[in-house]
PDB file of C-alpha atoms and ligand atoms in Angstrom:
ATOM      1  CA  UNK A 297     -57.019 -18.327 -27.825  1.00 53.00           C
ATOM      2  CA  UNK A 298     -60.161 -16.651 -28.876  1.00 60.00           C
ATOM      3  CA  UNK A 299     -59.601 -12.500 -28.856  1.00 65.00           C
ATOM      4  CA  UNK A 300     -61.999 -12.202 -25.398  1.00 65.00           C
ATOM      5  CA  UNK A 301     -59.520 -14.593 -23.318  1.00 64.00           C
ATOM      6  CA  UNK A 302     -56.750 -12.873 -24.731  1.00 64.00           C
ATOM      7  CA  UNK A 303     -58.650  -9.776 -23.730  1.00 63.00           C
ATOM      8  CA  UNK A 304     -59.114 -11.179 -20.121  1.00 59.00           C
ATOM      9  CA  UNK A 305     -55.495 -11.942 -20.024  1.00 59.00           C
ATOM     10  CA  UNK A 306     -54.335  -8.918 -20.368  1.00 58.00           C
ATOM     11  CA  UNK A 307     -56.969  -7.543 -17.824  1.00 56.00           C
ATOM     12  CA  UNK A 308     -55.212  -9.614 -15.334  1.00 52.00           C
ATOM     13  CA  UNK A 309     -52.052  -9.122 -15.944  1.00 50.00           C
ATOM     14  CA  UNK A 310     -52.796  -5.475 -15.564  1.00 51.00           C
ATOM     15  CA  UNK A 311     -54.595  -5.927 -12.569  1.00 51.00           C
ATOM     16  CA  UNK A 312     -51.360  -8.052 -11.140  1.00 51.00           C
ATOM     17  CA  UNK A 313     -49.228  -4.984 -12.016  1.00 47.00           C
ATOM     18  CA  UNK A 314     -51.215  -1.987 -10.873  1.00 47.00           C
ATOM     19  CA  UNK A 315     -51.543  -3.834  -7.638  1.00 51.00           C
ATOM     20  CA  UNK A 316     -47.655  -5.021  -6.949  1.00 62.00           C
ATOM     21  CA  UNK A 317     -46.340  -2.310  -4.790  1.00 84.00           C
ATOM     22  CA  UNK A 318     -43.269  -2.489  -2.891  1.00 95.00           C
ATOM     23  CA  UNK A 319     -41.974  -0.309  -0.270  1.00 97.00           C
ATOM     24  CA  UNK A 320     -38.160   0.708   0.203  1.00 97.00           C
ATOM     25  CA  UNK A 321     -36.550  -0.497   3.062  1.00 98.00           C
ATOM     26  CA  UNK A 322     -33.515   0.729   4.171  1.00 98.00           C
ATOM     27  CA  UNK A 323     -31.013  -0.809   6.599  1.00 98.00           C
ATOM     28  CA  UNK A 324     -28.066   0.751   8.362  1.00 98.00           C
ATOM     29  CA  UNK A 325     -26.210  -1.115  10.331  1.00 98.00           C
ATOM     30  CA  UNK A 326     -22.899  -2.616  11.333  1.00 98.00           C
ATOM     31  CA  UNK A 327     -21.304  -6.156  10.735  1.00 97.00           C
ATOM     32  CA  UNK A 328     -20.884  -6.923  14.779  1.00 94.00           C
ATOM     33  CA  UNK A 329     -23.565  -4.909  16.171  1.00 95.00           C
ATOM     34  CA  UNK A 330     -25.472  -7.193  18.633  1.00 95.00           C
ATOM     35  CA  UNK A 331     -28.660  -5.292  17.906  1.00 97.00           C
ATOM     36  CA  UNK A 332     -27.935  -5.149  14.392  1.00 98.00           C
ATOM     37  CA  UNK A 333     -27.315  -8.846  14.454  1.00 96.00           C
ATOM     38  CA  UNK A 334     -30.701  -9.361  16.737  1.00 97.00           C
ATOM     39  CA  UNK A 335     -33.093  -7.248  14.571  1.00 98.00           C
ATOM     40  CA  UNK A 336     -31.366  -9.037  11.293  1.00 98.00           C
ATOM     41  CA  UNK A 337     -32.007 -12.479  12.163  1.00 97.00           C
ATOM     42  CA  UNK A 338     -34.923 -12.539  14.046  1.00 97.00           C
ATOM     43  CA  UNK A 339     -36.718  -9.844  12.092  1.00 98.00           C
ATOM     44  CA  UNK A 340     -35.605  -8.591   9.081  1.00 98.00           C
ATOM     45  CA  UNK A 341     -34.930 -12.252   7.471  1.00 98.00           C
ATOM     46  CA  UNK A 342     -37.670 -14.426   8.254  1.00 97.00           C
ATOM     47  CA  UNK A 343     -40.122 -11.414   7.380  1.00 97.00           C
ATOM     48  CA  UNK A 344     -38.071 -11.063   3.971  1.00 97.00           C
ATOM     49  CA  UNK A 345     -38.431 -15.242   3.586  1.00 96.00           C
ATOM     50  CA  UNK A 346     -42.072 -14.757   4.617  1.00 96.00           C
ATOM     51  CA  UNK A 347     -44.943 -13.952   1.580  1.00 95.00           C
ATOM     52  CA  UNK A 348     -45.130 -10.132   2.635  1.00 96.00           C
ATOM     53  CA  UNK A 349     -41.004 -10.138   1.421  1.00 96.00           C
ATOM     54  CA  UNK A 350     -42.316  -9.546  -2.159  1.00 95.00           C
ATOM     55  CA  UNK A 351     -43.414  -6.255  -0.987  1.00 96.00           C
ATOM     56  CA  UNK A 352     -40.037  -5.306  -0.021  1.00 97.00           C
ATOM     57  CA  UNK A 353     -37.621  -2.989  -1.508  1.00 97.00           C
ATOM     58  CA  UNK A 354     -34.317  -4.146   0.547  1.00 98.00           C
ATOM     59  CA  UNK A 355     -31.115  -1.897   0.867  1.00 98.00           C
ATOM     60  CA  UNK A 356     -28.612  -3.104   3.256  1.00 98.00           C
ATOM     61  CA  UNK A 357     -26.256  -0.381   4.259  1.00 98.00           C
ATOM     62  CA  UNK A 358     -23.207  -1.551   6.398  1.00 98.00           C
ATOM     63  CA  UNK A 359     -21.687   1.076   7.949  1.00 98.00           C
ATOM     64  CA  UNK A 360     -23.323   2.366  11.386  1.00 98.00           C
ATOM     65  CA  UNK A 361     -20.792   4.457  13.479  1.00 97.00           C
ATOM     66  CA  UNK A 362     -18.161   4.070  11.685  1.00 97.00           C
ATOM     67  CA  UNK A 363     -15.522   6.923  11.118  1.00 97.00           C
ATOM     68  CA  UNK A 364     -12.942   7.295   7.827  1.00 97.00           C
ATOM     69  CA  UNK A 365     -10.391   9.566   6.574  1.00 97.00           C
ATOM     70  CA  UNK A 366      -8.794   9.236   3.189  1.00 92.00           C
ATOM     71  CA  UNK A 367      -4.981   8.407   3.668  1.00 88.00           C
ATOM     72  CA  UNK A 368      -3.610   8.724  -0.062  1.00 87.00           C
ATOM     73  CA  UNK A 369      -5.942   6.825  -2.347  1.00 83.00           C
ATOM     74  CA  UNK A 370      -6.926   4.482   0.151  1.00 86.00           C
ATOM     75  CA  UNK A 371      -9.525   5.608   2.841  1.00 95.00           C
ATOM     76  CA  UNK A 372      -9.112   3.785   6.810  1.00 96.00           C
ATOM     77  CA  UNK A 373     -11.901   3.247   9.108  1.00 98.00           C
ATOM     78  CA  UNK A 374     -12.781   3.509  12.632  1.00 98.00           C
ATOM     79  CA  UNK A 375     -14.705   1.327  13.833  1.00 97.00           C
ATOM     80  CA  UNK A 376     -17.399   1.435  16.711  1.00 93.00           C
ATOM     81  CA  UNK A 377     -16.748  -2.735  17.780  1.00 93.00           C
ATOM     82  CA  UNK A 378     -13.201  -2.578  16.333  1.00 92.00           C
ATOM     83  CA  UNK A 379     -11.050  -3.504  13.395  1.00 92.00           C
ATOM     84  CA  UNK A 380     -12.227  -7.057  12.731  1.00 92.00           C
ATOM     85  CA  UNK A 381     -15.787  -5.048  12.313  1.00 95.00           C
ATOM     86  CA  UNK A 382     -14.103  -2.092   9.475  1.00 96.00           C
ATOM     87  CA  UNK A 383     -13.127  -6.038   8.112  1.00 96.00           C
ATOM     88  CA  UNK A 384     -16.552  -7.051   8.222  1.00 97.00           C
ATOM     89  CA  UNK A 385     -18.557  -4.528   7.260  1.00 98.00           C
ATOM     90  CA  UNK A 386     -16.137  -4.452   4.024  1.00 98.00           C
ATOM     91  CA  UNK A 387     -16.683  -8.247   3.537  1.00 98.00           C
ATOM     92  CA  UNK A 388     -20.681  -7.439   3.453  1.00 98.00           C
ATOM     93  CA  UNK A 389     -20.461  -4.392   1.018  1.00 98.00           C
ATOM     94  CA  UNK A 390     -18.213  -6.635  -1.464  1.00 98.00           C
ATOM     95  CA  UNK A 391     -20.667  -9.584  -0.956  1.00 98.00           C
ATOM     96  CA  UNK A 392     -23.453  -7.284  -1.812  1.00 98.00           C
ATOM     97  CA  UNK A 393     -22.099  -5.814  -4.874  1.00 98.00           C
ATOM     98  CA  UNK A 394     -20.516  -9.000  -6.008  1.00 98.00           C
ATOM     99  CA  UNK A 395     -22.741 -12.104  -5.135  1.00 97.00           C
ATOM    100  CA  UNK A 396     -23.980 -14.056  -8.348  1.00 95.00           C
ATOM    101  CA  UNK A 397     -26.299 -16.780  -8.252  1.00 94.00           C
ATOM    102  CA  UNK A 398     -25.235 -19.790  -9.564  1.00 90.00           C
ATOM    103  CA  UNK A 399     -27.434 -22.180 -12.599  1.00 88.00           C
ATOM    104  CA  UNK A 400     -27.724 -25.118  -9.651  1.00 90.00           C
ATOM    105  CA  UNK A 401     -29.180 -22.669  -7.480  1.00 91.00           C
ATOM    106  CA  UNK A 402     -32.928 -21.715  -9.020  1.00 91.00           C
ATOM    107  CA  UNK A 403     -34.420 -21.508  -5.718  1.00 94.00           C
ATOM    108  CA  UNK A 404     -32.219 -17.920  -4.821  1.00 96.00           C
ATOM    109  CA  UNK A 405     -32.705 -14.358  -6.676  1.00 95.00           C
ATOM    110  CA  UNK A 406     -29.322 -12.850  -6.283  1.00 96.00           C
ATOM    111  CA  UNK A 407     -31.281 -10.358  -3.392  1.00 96.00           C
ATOM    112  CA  UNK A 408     -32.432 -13.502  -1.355  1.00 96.00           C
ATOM    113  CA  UNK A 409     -29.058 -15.111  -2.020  1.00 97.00           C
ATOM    114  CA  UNK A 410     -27.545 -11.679  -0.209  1.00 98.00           C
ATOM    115  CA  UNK A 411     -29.998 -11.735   2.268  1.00 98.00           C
ATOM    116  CA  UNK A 412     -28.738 -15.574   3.253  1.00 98.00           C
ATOM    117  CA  UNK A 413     -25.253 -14.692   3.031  1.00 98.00           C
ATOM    118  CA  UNK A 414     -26.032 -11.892   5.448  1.00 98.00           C
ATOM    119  CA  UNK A 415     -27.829 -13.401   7.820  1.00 98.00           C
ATOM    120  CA  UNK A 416     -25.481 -16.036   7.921  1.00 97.00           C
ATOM    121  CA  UNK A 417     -22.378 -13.864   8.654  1.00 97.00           C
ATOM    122  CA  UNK A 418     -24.707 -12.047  11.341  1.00 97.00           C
ATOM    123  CA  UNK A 419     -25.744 -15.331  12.951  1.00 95.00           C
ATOM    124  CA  UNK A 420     -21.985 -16.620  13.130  1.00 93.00           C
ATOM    125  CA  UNK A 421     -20.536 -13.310  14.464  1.00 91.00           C
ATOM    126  CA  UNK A 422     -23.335 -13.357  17.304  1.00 83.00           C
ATOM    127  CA  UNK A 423     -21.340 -13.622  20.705  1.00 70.00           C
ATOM    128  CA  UNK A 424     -18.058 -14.191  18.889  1.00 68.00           C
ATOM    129  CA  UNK A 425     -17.025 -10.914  17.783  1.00 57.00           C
ATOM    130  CA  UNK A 426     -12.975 -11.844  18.095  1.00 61.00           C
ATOM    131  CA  UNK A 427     -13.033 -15.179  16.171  1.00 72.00           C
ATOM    132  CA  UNK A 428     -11.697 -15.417  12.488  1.00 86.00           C
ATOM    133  CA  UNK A 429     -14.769 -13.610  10.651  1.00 93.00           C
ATOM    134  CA  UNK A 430     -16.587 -16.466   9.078  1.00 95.00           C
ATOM    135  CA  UNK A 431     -17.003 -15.047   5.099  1.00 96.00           C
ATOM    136  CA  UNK A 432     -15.323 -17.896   4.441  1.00 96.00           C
ATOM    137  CA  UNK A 433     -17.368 -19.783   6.126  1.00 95.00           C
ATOM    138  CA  UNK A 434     -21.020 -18.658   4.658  1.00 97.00           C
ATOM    139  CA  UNK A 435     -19.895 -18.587   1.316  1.00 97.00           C
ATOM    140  CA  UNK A 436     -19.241 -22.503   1.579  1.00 97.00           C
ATOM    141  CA  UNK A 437     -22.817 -22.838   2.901  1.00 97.00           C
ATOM    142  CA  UNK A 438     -24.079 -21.287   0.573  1.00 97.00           C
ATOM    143  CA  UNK A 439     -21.595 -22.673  -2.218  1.00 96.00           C
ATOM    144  CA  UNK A 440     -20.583 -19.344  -3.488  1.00 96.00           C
ATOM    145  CA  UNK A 441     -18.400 -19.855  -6.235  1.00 93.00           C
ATOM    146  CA  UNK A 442     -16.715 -16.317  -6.490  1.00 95.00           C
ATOM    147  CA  UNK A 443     -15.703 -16.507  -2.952  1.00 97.00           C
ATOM    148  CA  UNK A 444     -11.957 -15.136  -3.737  1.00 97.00           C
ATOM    149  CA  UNK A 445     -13.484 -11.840  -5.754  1.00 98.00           C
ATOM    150  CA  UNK A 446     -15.271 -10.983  -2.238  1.00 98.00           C
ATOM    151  CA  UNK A 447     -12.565 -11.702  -0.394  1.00 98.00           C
ATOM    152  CA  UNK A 448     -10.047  -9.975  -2.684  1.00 98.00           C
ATOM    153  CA  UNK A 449     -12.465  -6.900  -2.545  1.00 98.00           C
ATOM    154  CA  UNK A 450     -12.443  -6.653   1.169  1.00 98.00           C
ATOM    155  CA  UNK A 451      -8.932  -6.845   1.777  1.00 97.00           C
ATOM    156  CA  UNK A 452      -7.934  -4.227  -1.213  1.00 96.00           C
ATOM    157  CA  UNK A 453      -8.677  -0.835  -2.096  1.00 95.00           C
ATOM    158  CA  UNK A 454     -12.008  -1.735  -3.945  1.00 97.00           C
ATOM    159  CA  UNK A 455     -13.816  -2.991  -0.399  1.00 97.00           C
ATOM    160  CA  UNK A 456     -12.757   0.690   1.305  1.00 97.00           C
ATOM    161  CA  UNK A 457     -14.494   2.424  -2.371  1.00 96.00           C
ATOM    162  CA  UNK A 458     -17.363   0.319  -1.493  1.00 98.00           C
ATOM    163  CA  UNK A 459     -17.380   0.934   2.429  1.00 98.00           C
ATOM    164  CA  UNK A 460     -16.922   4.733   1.720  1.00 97.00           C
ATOM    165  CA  UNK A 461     -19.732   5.016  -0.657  1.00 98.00           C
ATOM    166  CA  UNK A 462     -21.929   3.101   2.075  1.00 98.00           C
ATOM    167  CA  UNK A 463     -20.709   6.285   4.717  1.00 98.00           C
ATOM    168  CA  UNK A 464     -21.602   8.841   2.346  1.00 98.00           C
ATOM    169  CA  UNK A 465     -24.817   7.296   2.244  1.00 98.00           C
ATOM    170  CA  UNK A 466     -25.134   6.845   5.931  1.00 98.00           C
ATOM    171  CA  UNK A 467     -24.251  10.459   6.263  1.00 98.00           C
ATOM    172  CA  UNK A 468     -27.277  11.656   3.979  1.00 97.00           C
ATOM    173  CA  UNK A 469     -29.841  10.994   7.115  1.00 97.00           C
ATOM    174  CA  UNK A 470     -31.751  12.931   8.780  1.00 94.00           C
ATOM    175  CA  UNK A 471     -31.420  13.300  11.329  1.00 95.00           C
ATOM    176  CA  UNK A 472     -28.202  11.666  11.425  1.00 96.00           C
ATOM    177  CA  UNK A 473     -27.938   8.352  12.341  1.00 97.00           C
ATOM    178  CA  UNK A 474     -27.396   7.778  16.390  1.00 95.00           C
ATOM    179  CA  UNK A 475     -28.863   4.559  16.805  1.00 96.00           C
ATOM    180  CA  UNK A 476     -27.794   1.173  15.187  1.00 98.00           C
ATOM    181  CA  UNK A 477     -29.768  -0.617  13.116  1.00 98.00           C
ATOM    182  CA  UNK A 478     -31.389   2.635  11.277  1.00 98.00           C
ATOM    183  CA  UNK A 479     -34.314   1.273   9.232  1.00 98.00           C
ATOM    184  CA  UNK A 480     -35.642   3.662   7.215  1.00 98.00           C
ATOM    185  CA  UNK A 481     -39.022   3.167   4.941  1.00 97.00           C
ATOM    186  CA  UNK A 482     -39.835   4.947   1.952  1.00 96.00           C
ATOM    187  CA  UNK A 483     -36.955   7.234   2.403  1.00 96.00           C
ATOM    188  CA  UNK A 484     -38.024   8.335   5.753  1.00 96.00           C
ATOM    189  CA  UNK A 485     -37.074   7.992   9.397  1.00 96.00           C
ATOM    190  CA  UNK A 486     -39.806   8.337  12.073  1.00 94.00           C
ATOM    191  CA  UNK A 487     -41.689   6.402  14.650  1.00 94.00           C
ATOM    192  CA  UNK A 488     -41.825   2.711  12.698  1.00 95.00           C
ATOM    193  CA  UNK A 489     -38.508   2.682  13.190  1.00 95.00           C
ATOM    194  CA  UNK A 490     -39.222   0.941  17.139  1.00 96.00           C
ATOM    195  CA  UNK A 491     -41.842  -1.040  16.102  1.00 97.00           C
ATOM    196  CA  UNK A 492     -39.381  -2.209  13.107  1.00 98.00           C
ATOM    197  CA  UNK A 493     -36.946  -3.582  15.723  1.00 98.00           C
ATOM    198  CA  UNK A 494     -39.494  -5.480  17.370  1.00 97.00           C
ATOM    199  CA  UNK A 495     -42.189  -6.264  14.626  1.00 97.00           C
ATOM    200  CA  UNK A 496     -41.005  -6.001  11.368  1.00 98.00           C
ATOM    201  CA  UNK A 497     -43.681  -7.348   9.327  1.00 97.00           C
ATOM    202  CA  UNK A 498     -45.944  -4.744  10.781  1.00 96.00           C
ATOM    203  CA  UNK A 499     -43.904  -1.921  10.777  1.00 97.00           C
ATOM    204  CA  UNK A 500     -43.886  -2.795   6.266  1.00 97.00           C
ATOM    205  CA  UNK A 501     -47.350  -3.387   6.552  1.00 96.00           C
ATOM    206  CA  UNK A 502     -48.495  -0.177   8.136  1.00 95.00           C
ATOM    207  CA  UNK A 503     -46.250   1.701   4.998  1.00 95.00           C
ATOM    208  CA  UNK A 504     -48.125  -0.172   2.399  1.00 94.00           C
ATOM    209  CA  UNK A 505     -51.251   1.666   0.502  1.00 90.00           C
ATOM    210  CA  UNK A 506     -54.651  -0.004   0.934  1.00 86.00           C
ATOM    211  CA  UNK A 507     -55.529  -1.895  -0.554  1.00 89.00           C
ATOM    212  CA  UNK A 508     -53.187  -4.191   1.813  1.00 91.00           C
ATOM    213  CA  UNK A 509     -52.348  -7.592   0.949  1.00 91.00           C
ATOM    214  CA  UNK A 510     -53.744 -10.525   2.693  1.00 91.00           C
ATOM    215  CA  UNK A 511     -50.247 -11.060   4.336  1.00 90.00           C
ATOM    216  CA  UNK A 512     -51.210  -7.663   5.827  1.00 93.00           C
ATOM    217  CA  UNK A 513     -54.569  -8.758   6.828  1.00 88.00           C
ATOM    218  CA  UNK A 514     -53.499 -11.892   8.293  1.00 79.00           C
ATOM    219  CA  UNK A 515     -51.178 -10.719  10.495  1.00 63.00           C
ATOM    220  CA  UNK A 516     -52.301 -11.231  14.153  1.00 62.00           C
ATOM    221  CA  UNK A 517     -53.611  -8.765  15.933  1.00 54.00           C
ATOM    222  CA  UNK A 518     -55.268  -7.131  13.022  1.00 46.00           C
ATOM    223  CA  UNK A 519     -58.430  -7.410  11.734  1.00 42.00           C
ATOM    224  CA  UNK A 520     -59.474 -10.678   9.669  1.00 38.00           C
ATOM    225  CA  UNK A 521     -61.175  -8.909   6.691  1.00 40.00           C
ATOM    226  CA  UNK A 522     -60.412 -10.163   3.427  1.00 41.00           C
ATOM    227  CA  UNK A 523     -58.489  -7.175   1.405  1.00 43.00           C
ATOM    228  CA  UNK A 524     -59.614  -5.970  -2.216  1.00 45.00           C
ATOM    229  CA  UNK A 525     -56.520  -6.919  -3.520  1.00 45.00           C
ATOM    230  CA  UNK A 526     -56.820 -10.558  -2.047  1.00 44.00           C
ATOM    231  CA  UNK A 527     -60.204 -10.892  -4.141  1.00 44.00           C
ATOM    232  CA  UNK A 528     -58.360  -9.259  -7.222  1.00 49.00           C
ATOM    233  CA  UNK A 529     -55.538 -11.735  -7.147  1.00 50.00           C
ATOM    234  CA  UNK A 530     -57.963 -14.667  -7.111  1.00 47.00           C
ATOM    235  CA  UNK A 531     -60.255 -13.100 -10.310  1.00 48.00           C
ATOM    236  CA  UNK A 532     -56.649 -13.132 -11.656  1.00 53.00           C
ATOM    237  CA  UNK A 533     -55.840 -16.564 -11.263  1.00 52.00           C
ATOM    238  CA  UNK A 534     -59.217 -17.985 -12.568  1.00 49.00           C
ATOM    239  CA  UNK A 535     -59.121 -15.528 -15.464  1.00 50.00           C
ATOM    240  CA  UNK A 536     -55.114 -17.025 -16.320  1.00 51.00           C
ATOM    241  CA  UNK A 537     -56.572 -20.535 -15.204  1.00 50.00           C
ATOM    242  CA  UNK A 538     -59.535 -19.771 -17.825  1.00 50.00           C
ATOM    243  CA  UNK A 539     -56.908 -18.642 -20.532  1.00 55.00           C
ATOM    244  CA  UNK A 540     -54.918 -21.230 -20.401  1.00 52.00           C
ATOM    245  CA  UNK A 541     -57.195 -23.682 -20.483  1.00 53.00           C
ATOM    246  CA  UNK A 542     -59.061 -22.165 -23.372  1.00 47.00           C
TER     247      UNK A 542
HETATM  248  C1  NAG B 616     -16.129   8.856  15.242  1.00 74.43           C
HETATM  249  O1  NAG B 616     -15.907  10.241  15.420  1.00 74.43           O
HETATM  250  C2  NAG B 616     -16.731  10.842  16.438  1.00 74.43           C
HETATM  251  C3  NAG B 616     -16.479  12.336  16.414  1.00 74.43           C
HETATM  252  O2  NAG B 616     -15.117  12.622  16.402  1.00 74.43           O
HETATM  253  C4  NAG B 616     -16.403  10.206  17.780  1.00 74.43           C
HETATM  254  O3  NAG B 616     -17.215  10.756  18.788  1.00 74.43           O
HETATM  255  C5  NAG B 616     -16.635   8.698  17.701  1.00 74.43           C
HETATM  256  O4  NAG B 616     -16.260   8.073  18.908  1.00 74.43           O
HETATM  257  C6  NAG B 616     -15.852   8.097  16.534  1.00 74.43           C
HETATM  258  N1  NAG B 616     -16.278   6.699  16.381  1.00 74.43           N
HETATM  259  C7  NAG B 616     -15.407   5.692  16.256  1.00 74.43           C
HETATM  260  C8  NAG B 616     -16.021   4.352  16.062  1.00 74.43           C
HETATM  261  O5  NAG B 616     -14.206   5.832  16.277  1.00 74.43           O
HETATM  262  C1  NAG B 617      -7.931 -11.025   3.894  1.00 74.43           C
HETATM  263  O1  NAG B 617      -7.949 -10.391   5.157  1.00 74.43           O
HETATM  264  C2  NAG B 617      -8.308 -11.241   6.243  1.00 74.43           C
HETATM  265  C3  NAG B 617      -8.463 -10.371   7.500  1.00 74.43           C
HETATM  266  O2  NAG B 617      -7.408  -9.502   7.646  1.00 74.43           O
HETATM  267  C4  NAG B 617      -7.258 -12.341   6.378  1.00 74.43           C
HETATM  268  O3  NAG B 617      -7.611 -13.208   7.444  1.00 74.43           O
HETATM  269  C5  NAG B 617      -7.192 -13.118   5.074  1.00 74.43           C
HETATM  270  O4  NAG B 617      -6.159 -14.084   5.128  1.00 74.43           O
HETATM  271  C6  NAG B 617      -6.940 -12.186   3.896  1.00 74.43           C
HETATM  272  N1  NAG B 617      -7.063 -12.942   2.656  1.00 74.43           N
HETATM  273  C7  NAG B 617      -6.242 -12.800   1.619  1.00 74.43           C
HETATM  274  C8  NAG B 617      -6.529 -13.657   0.428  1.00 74.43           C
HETATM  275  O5  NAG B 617      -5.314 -12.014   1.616  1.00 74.43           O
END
């Protein structure tokens, strides 16, 4: 490469980096909550599958309602849909801290590969809070090979560590939380959260800095101009295109 592509290059990669911005996204919720369930599947996870999920710093946070008091070393929950939900919510917090993705499956980051697992449990729970909770079930779908460590986690004292941290965390809002989901961006909890619950992408979109990214300005109902960062990505390719092929 001759020193002005490398030059150009570099110009685009810093381009690409000063422009990647991702917001945090924060969810609180609870393993058999019907709205957490609704607002998972039908918003939160194709929006995350979607182009604008790049731009997404996700935290899942199961939890909710939930009540606990430490009984020795161990801590016991109270649960606002029950005891098969305390079960749940610690069979989430172990698969979140303990998913891996596998060589055979490239086409998962170990986030996305959470985010499946997730919305798989919340899709099999839906309507059928009292059946056996389907962990088991997801993890075959989505050939999860340390299956037993999740499991093993949930039902000993390391799921109620991880369950407990996720309270303390839930009990750092404010205000506190009194609806479930909570989605919090950037730290903050205000009026998105409503138009979260119905419109995800938009409610990430209106919490990104201009300028937005084409998934931004191509959402419907907003206007069909062509951002700066959009015509900066596209210099970027051609100038890699033009380095490479030099
Ligand atoms: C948790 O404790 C609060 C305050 O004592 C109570 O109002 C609430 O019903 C409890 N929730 C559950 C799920 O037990
Ligand atoms: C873990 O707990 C669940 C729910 O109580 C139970 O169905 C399952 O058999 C337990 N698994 C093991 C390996 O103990």
């Amino acid at each position: 490469m001759t020193s002005i592509t490398m030059l150009i290059a570099l110009f685009v990669v810093i381009i690409g980096v000063c422009t990647a911005q991702k917001v945090p996204v924060s969810v609180y919720y609870e393993s058999l909550c019907p709205d957490s369930q609704a607002f998972i599947s039908e918003q939160l996870y194709p929006a995350m599958k979607s182009p604008l999920g790049r731009f997404v710093d996700l935290k899942l946070i199961p939890y909710g309602k939930s009540n606990r008091s430490t009984i020795g070393s161990d801590v016991e929950f109270t649960c606002h849909h029950g005891p098969n939900e305390c079960y749940g919510n610690k069979v989430h917090s172990c698969a979140i801290e303990h998913i891996q993705v596998n060589s055979f499956q490239n086409q998962y980051t170990r986030e996305s590969l959470i985010l499946e697992y997730v919305n798989c449990l919340m899709q099999l729970t839906r309507n059928f809070p009292d059946q056996l909770f389907p962990g088991k079930r997801c993890a075959e779908q989505f050939k999860l090979e340390n299956w037993q460590v999740i499991e093993a986690c949930a039902n000993q004292t390391e799921g109620s560590k991880l369950l407990e941290k996720n309270g303390e965390l839930t009990d750092t809002l404010k205000p506190s939380l009194t609806s479930v989901p909570t989605i919090t961006f950037r730290h903050q909890q205000d009026e998105s959260q409503a138009l979260a619950l119905v419109n995800f992408r938009s409610a990430v979109c209106k919490k990104m800095q201009s300028p937005l990214p084409v998934e931004c300005t191509s959402l419907p109902n907003s206007a069909p101009v062509q951002s700066a960062t959009t015509y900066l990505m596209g210099l970027s390719s051609l100038g890699l295109i033009l380095a490479l092929k030099i």
